[in-house]
């Protein structure tokens, strides 16, 4: 699709339409407008077609309506000067989505006051119909003067179509617009390239974000259009690229039409709550399928965009320099040597990719085409040394990702690794993960490469990162499936049996360290010993530590932060001591309370200490104290990242002191701590109607938008008897809501439990809270009846 190539054809078609509407009809101008509008409504409601066909059908019916409006206006204002109506923007391209703006340019030759009257006679019926109109009224000279300096005006004329009025005048502005673009093409290409960069940085990647901007995002509709505009200015696109762009453009445009139909409003952002309805409108089986199609299309558009703009202005004719056997650096790009034969040695694809990543260069298109043509499906057992070449590529870190993307665009990754196909462009559809599964694995491997100097086996670290979520493309539990896949894959890659065992352990335990760090008491010997038993060796522990960091950073900001990093590092340090032969009792000192908090507890008085995102409260221990503090925190809308509680052991003749620490998410606007401190003082002393206030807040609270597709499972209470030697551990899972921590902890207090430690975590819509509890006499909870009552109380509180 080359927007500038058919301006004459567009003008001719529009002339025929105007002639047909103007001469054949025997209706009055008013009735002609009504009939044309009714036909537009019929086209708007037609669900038998979608995508580009729908857009063109709607544009054609809109043309007929606009022609009728122009004829009616001319009948009302016969002395008005000569004018032309020109469709621009998406309307000019003939791509009207259900709620797109109707962009019209009214061109005239005279400054007569009659111009405003006839233009208004066209505009007002459009506004009265409730449609959005983008309009401008200019003389030919005024508009061409603007087009010489304004990029938006200049590009709009590349797809403009005269549809009503004086067609010669309309054709003149279209042709002048193309001449303006051609004459100043060097400047326009520079401006357009800068606009592409600015737009992409603001809207994010269509392929990877949870709620993509189909139009302005990187890999979106506007990127494809910009390439076609650039082609009018001399950029060269291959037939293959143009074909791919058109196919992907149809996918994105179809999704946009489905989005407009699903929501009944204009918009380009595919919000999570609209994705199911949009999938139904698109005739796609599920929202996952729709978003996978969008991701695959956007990846191709983004790749062609980056490749094309990256090559703009590159010079040729330099001397080749060999940088690896069979690989040459030529004019800033990597090329295969003439005698390199990837049909015989498929590892050339890894060799040239590694060289490209190392030199931060692209693989030349000729070489990409050669690889795509000649590389066969890899043998079931990889060639000797191939795994070393893959590791070398992965160890290039983030420089390797665009190169691997180039190979993937040519279908070369799945020839090497068929297990990759099910995760390719697979959406995760929650705010916790920012990438599709395949991109997440590449990002994790790149992050792991940056940690290579921290481990004794960097090769296993990057391979473990690449494969840790490979099971997500298959039915079943992704960890269990991934273990099976890696167990089968290892021998094919010619890995040693011991290395395969380590990789399987990395897949099996890739969530162990972060889950234990944030959900268990690290001062409990059972916690440290259980992790030591699971990992088995220092080598596996350090690999899992690196994988945890790499995986968490690749997942997104919600999965990694300073507090979590500290907890994981503390856990690894303690487990290292035990694996090295040390006594677990030597590394189970209490992290909380620290010395300063212990000193405050010794005073026997209530204290409130606030440090950045950390709130510590010291109080005389009593049933429900922790829940009251949690209630105050919830009243003020603070998101709890983690919470810890500690109670003194009861001593004769002395009341027990307790302390709780909350780490909260600090919003951009900061936290107004004084009113929170005041309410905490009242709450701890039992002087605040927390239950009533929370109910009032829940009634007036504007519910947060869902940021994950899958609903959390049913509420559950699970006892983990093996998790602690001196407390009963119970885990509560439920959907997050106002005051949920307050409700849970209040229920625990009502059934006679003393909270010794609490770990609070919110993942998307789901709360995962772990409590170490005893009864008020300090005993573990072993009675079956009491356990059933605890479960009953908690489920009732959160139901």
Short mmCIF file of N, CA, C and O in Angstrom, two decimals, residues 592-681:
data_model
loop_
_atom_site.label_atom_id
_atom_site.label_comp_id
_atom_site.label_asym_id
_atom_site.label_seq_id
_atom_site.Cartn_x
_atom_site.Cartn_y
_atom_site.Cartn_z
N UNK A 592 13.20 -8.76 62.74
CA UNK A 592 12.29 -7.78 63.31
C UNK A 592 11.78 -8.31 64.65
O UNK A 592 11.39 -9.48 64.74
N UNK A 593 11.80 -7.51 65.71
CA UNK A 593 12.17 -6.08 65.75
C UNK A 593 13.68 -5.89 65.81
O UNK A 593 14.39 -6.72 66.36
N UNK A 594 14.13 -4.75 65.28
CA UNK A 594 15.53 -4.41 65.38
C UNK A 594 15.81 -3.80 66.74
O UNK A 594 14.91 -3.64 67.58
N UNK A 595 17.07 -3.44 66.98
CA UNK A 595 17.47 -2.95 68.31
C UNK A 595 16.72 -1.69 68.71
O UNK A 595 16.32 -1.54 69.89
N UNK A 596 16.52 -0.77 67.78
CA UNK A 596 15.81 0.47 68.11
C UNK A 596 14.37 0.19 68.52
O UNK A 596 13.85 0.82 69.46
N UNK A 597 13.73 -0.75 67.82
CA UNK A 597 12.34 -1.07 68.17
C UNK A 597 12.27 -1.77 69.52
O UNK A 597 11.35 -1.53 70.32
N UNK A 598 13.24 -2.66 69.80
CA UNK A 598 13.28 -3.34 71.10
C UNK A 598 13.41 -2.31 72.22
O UNK A 598 12.77 -2.43 73.28
N UNK A 599 14.22 -1.29 72.00
CA UNK A 599 14.39 -0.25 73.02
C UNK A 599 13.07 0.49 73.25
O UNK A 599 12.73 0.82 74.40
N UNK A 600 12.31 0.74 72.20
CA UNK A 600 11.01 1.39 72.37
C UNK A 600 10.04 0.48 73.11
O UNK A 600 9.25 0.95 73.94
N UNK A 601 10.10 -0.81 72.83
CA UNK A 601 9.21 -1.75 73.53
C UNK A 601 9.53 -1.79 75.02
O UNK A 601 8.63 -1.97 75.86
N UNK A 602 10.80 -1.62 75.35
CA UNK A 602 11.21 -1.68 76.76
C UNK A 602 10.63 -0.54 77.58
O UNK A 602 10.55 -0.64 78.82
N UNK A 603 10.20 0.53 76.95
CA UNK A 603 9.63 1.66 77.69
C UNK A 603 8.23 1.35 78.22
O UNK A 603 7.74 2.04 79.12
N UNK A 604 7.56 0.36 77.62
CA UNK A 604 6.21 0.03 78.04
C UNK A 604 5.16 1.01 77.55
O UNK A 604 4.01 0.95 77.99
N UNK A 605 5.54 1.90 76.66
CA UNK A 605 4.61 2.90 76.14
C UNK A 605 4.36 2.69 74.65
O UNK A 605 5.12 2.02 73.95
N UNK A 606 3.26 3.31 74.16
CA UNK A 606 2.97 3.27 72.73
C UNK A 606 3.90 4.23 71.99
O UNK A 606 4.16 5.34 72.46
N UNK A 607 4.36 3.79 70.79
CA UNK A 607 5.22 4.63 69.96
C UNK A 607 4.84 4.42 68.50
O UNK A 607 4.47 3.31 68.09
N UNK A 608 4.98 5.48 67.74
CA UNK A 608 4.78 5.40 66.29
C UNK A 608 6.00 5.99 65.62
O UNK A 608 6.36 7.14 65.88
N UNK A 609 6.63 5.19 64.74
CA UNK A 609 7.83 5.64 64.05
C UNK A 609 7.60 5.52 62.54
O UNK A 609 7.16 4.48 62.05
N UNK A 610 7.90 6.61 61.81
CA UNK A 610 7.69 6.65 60.36
C UNK A 610 9.00 6.99 59.68
O UNK A 610 9.65 7.99 59.99
N UNK A 611 9.43 6.11 58.75
CA UNK A 611 10.65 6.32 57.99
C UNK A 611 10.36 6.01 56.52
O UNK A 611 10.23 4.84 56.14
N UNK A 612 10.21 7.06 55.72
CA UNK A 612 9.95 6.90 54.28
C UNK A 612 8.72 6.03 54.04
O UNK A 612 7.61 6.48 54.26
N UNK A 613 8.93 4.78 53.61
CA UNK A 613 7.80 3.91 53.29
C UNK A 613 7.52 2.91 54.41
O UNK A 613 6.75 1.97 54.23
N UNK A 614 8.13 3.10 55.57
CA UNK A 614 8.05 2.12 56.64
C UNK A 614 7.36 2.72 57.87
O UNK A 614 7.75 3.78 58.35
N UNK A 615 6.35 2.03 58.34
CA UNK A 615 5.59 2.47 59.51
C UNK A 615 5.75 1.41 60.60
O UNK A 615 5.44 0.24 60.40
N UNK A 616 6.26 1.83 61.76
CA UNK A 616 6.44 0.91 62.89
C UNK A 616 5.62 1.42 64.07
O UNK A 616 5.70 2.61 64.43
N UNK A 617 4.83 0.53 64.66
CA UNK A 617 3.98 0.89 65.79
C UNK A 617 4.31 -0.05 66.96
O UNK A 617 4.34 -1.28 66.79
N UNK A 618 4.60 0.52 68.11
CA UNK A 618 4.84 -0.24 69.33
C UNK A 618 3.66 -0.01 70.26
O UNK A 618 3.19 1.13 70.42
N UNK A 619 3.16 -1.08 70.91
CA UNK A 619 1.92 -0.97 71.69
C UNK A 619 1.87 -2.06 72.75
O UNK A 619 2.59 -3.07 72.67
N UNK A 620 1.03 -1.83 73.72
CA UNK A 620 0.75 -2.88 74.70
C UNK A 620 -0.09 -3.96 74.01
O UNK A 620 -1.16 -3.67 73.49
N UNK A 621 0.46 -5.16 74.02
CA UNK A 621 -0.16 -6.21 73.23
C UNK A 621 -1.52 -6.59 73.79
O UNK A 621 -1.71 -6.71 75.01
N UNK A 622 -2.46 -6.77 72.88
CA UNK A 622 -3.82 -7.17 73.25
C UNK A 622 -4.47 -7.76 72.01
O UNK A 622 -4.06 -7.46 70.88
N UNK A 623 -5.46 -8.61 72.20
CA UNK A 623 -6.13 -9.19 71.04
C UNK A 623 -6.67 -8.10 70.10
O UNK A 623 -7.29 -7.15 70.53
N UNK A 624 -6.38 -8.26 68.80
CA UNK A 624 -6.92 -7.34 67.81
C UNK A 624 -6.09 -6.11 67.56
O UNK A 624 -6.45 -5.28 66.71
N UNK A 625 -4.93 -5.95 68.26
CA UNK A 625 -4.13 -4.75 68.07
C UNK A 625 -3.61 -4.65 66.64
O UNK A 625 -3.67 -3.58 66.01
N UNK A 626 -3.09 -5.76 66.12
CA UNK A 626 -2.56 -5.75 64.75
C UNK A 626 -3.65 -5.40 63.75
O UNK A 626 -3.44 -4.63 62.82
N UNK A 627 -4.85 -5.95 63.94
CA UNK A 627 -5.94 -5.70 62.99
C UNK A 627 -6.36 -4.23 63.03
O UNK A 627 -6.70 -3.66 61.98
N UNK A 628 -6.33 -3.61 64.20
CA UNK A 628 -6.71 -2.19 64.27
C UNK A 628 -5.71 -1.32 63.52
O UNK A 628 -6.10 -0.36 62.83
N UNK A 629 -4.44 -1.65 63.64
CA UNK A 629 -3.43 -0.90 62.91
C UNK A 629 -3.63 -1.10 61.41
O UNK A 629 -3.58 -0.15 60.61
N UNK A 630 -3.86 -2.35 61.00
CA UNK A 630 -4.11 -2.63 59.58
C UNK A 630 -5.33 -1.87 59.09
O UNK A 630 -5.37 -1.40 57.95
N UNK A 631 -6.35 -1.76 59.93
CA UNK A 631 -7.56 -1.03 59.55
C UNK A 631 -7.29 0.44 59.30
O UNK A 631 -7.81 1.03 58.34
N UNK A 632 -6.48 1.06 60.13
CA UNK A 632 -6.14 2.48 59.95
C UNK A 632 -5.35 2.67 58.65
O UNK A 632 -5.60 3.61 57.89
N UNK A 633 -4.40 1.77 58.41
CA UNK A 633 -3.62 1.85 57.17
C UNK A 633 -4.56 1.78 55.96
O UNK A 633 -4.42 2.53 54.99
N UNK A 634 -5.53 0.88 56.01
CA UNK A 634 -6.48 0.74 54.91
C UNK A 634 -7.38 1.96 54.78
O UNK A 634 -7.72 2.38 53.67
N UNK A 635 -7.79 2.51 55.92
CA UNK A 635 -8.65 3.71 55.89
C UNK A 635 -8.02 4.83 55.08
O UNK A 635 -8.71 5.59 54.41
N UNK A 636 -6.71 4.92 55.12
CA UNK A 636 -6.02 6.02 54.44
C UNK A 636 -5.54 5.61 53.05
O UNK A 636 -4.74 6.33 52.43
N UNK A 637 -6.01 4.47 52.56
CA UNK A 637 -5.76 4.07 51.18
C UNK A 637 -4.34 3.68 50.87
O UNK A 637 -3.92 3.75 49.71
N UNK A 638 -3.58 3.24 51.87
CA UNK A 638 -2.20 2.84 51.63
C UNK A 638 -2.15 1.38 51.18
O UNK A 638 -2.82 0.52 51.74
N UNK A 639 -1.36 1.11 50.15
CA UNK A 639 -1.15 -0.26 49.67
C UNK A 639 0.00 -0.87 50.45
O UNK A 639 1.13 -0.39 50.42
N UNK A 640 -0.27 -1.98 51.14
CA UNK A 640 0.72 -2.65 51.97
C UNK A 640 1.55 -3.60 51.12
O UNK A 640 1.02 -4.48 50.45
N UNK A 641 2.87 -3.40 51.14
CA UNK A 641 3.78 -4.32 50.44
C UNK A 641 4.10 -5.52 51.31
O UNK A 641 4.09 -6.66 50.84
N UNK A 642 4.40 -5.27 52.56
CA UNK A 642 4.66 -6.36 53.50
C UNK A 642 4.40 -5.84 54.90
O UNK A 642 4.46 -4.63 55.16
N UNK A 643 4.06 -6.76 55.77
CA UNK A 643 3.80 -6.39 57.17
C UNK A 643 4.39 -7.46 58.07
O UNK A 643 4.40 -8.65 57.73
N UNK A 644 4.90 -7.02 59.22
CA UNK A 644 5.47 -7.97 60.18
C UNK A 644 4.96 -7.62 61.56
O UNK A 644 4.71 -6.46 61.88
N UNK A 645 4.80 -8.65 62.37
CA UNK A 645 4.33 -8.44 63.73
C UNK A 645 5.17 -9.26 64.69
O UNK A 645 5.69 -10.33 64.34
N UNK A 646 5.32 -8.76 65.92
CA UNK A 646 6.09 -9.47 66.94
C UNK A 646 5.47 -9.19 68.30
O UNK A 646 5.05 -8.05 68.58
N UNK A 647 5.42 -10.21 69.11
CA UNK A 647 4.92 -10.04 70.47
C UNK A 647 5.94 -10.59 71.45
O UNK A 647 6.55 -11.65 71.19
N UNK A 648 6.12 -9.89 72.56
CA UNK A 648 6.97 -10.41 73.64
C UNK A 648 6.39 -11.70 74.19
O UNK A 648 5.16 -11.90 74.17
N UNK A 649 7.26 -12.53 74.69
CA UNK A 649 6.76 -13.68 75.45
C UNK A 649 6.19 -13.16 76.76
O UNK A 649 6.77 -12.31 77.42
N UNK A 650 5.00 -13.67 77.17
CA UNK A 650 4.39 -13.20 78.43
C UNK A 650 5.31 -13.45 79.62
O UNK A 650 5.95 -14.49 79.72
N UNK A 651 5.41 -12.46 80.51
CA UNK A 651 6.22 -12.59 81.72
C UNK A 651 5.38 -12.24 82.94
O UNK A 651 4.54 -11.34 82.89
N UNK A 652 5.62 -12.97 84.02
CA UNK A 652 4.84 -12.79 85.24
C UNK A 652 5.03 -11.37 85.78
O UNK A 652 6.12 -10.87 85.91
N UNK A 653 3.89 -10.73 86.07
CA UNK A 653 3.92 -9.40 86.66
C UNK A 653 4.19 -8.28 85.68
O UNK A 653 4.39 -7.14 86.10
N UNK A 654 4.20 -8.57 84.39
CA UNK A 654 4.50 -7.54 83.39
C UNK A 654 3.64 -7.77 82.16
O UNK A 654 3.51 -8.89 81.68
N UNK A 655 3.00 -6.71 81.71
CA UNK A 655 2.18 -6.86 80.50
C UNK A 655 3.09 -7.02 79.29
O UNK A 655 4.22 -6.57 79.26
N UNK A 656 2.57 -7.70 78.29
CA UNK A 656 3.33 -8.00 77.08
C UNK A 656 3.28 -6.80 76.13
O UNK A 656 2.26 -6.12 76.01
N UNK A 657 4.39 -6.57 75.46
CA UNK A 657 4.45 -5.51 74.45
C UNK A 657 4.45 -6.15 73.06
O UNK A 657 4.96 -7.25 72.85
N UNK A 658 3.89 -5.44 72.12
CA UNK A 658 3.87 -5.91 70.74
C UNK A 658 4.32 -4.80 69.81
O UNK A 658 4.32 -3.62 70.17
N UNK A 659 4.71 -5.19 68.62
CA UNK A 659 5.09 -4.21 67.61
C UNK A 659 4.72 -4.74 66.23
O UNK A 659 4.74 -5.95 65.99
N UNK A 660 4.38 -3.83 65.36
CA UNK A 660 4.04 -4.18 63.98
C UNK A 660 4.74 -3.21 63.04
O UNK A 660 4.87 -2.01 63.35
N UNK A 661 5.20 -3.75 61.94
CA UNK A 661 5.84 -2.92 60.92
C UNK A 661 5.13 -3.11 59.60
O UNK A 661 4.89 -4.24 59.17
N UNK A 662 4.81 -2.00 58.94
CA UNK A 662 4.17 -2.03 57.61
C UNK A 662 5.06 -1.28 56.63
O UNK A 662 5.47 -0.15 56.90
N UNK A 663 5.33 -1.93 55.51
CA UNK A 663 5.99 -1.24 54.41
C UNK A 663 4.94 -1.01 53.34
O UNK A 663 4.27 -1.94 52.90
N UNK A 664 4.81 0.23 52.93
CA UNK A 664 3.71 0.61 52.04
C UNK A 664 4.24 1.18 50.73
O UNK A 664 5.39 1.64 50.65
N UNK A 665 3.39 1.14 49.72
CA UNK A 665 3.72 1.73 48.43
C UNK A 665 3.52 3.24 48.52
O UNK A 665 2.44 3.71 48.89
N UNK A 666 4.56 3.99 48.20
CA UNK A 666 4.47 5.45 48.26
C UNK A 666 3.99 5.96 46.90
O UNK A 666 4.68 5.77 45.89
N UNK A 667 2.83 6.58 46.82
CA UNK A 667 2.36 7.11 45.54
C UNK A 667 3.19 8.30 45.11
O UNK A 667 3.96 8.87 45.90
N UNK A 668 3.02 8.69 43.84
CA UNK A 668 3.79 9.83 43.32
C UNK A 668 3.54 11.10 44.10
O UNK A 668 4.41 11.95 44.24
N UNK A 669 2.32 11.24 44.60
CA UNK A 669 1.97 12.45 45.34
C UNK A 669 2.50 12.43 46.76
O UNK A 669 2.39 13.42 47.48
N UNK A 670 3.12 11.33 47.17
CA UNK A 670 3.63 11.23 48.53
C UNK A 670 2.54 10.82 49.52
O UNK A 670 1.40 10.54 49.14
N UNK A 671 2.87 10.76 50.79
CA UNK A 671 1.94 10.35 51.84
C UNK A 671 1.84 11.46 52.88
O UNK A 671 2.86 11.97 53.37
N UNK A 672 0.63 11.82 53.21
CA UNK A 672 0.37 12.81 54.25
C UNK A 672 0.31 12.08 55.59
O UNK A 672 -0.74 11.58 56.00
N UNK A 673 1.45 11.99 56.27
CA UNK A 673 1.54 11.14 57.46
C UNK A 673 0.84 11.69 58.71
O UNK A 673 0.34 10.90 59.53
N UNK A 674 0.78 13.02 58.97
CA UNK A 674 0.19 13.50 60.24
C UNK A 674 -1.21 12.97 60.53
O UNK A 674 -1.47 12.49 61.66
N UNK A 675 -2.19 13.02 59.60
CA UNK A 675 -3.50 12.48 59.94
C UNK A 675 -3.48 10.96 60.16
O UNK A 675 -4.28 10.43 60.94
N UNK A 676 -2.55 10.26 59.48
CA UNK A 676 -2.44 8.82 59.69
C UNK A 676 -1.91 8.55 61.09
O UNK A 676 -2.42 7.66 61.80
N UNK A 677 -0.92 9.31 61.51
CA UNK A 677 -0.38 9.15 62.86
C UNK A 677 -1.46 9.39 63.91
O UNK A 677 -1.58 8.62 64.89
N UNK A 678 -2.27 10.42 63.70
CA UNK A 678 -3.33 10.73 64.66
C UNK A 678 -4.33 9.59 64.76
O UNK A 678 -4.75 9.19 65.86
N UNK A 679 -4.73 9.03 63.61
CA UNK A 679 -5.68 7.92 63.63
C UNK A 679 -5.07 6.65 64.22
O UNK A 679 -5.77 5.85 64.85
N UNK A 680 -3.77 6.45 64.01
CA UNK A 680 -3.11 5.29 64.61
C UNK A 680 -3.13 5.37 66.13
O UNK A 680 -3.37 4.36 66.82
N UNK A 681 -2.88 6.56 66.65
CA UNK A 681 -2.91 6.72 68.11
C UNK A 681 -4.29 6.40 68.65
O UNK A 681 -4.44 5.72 69.67
#
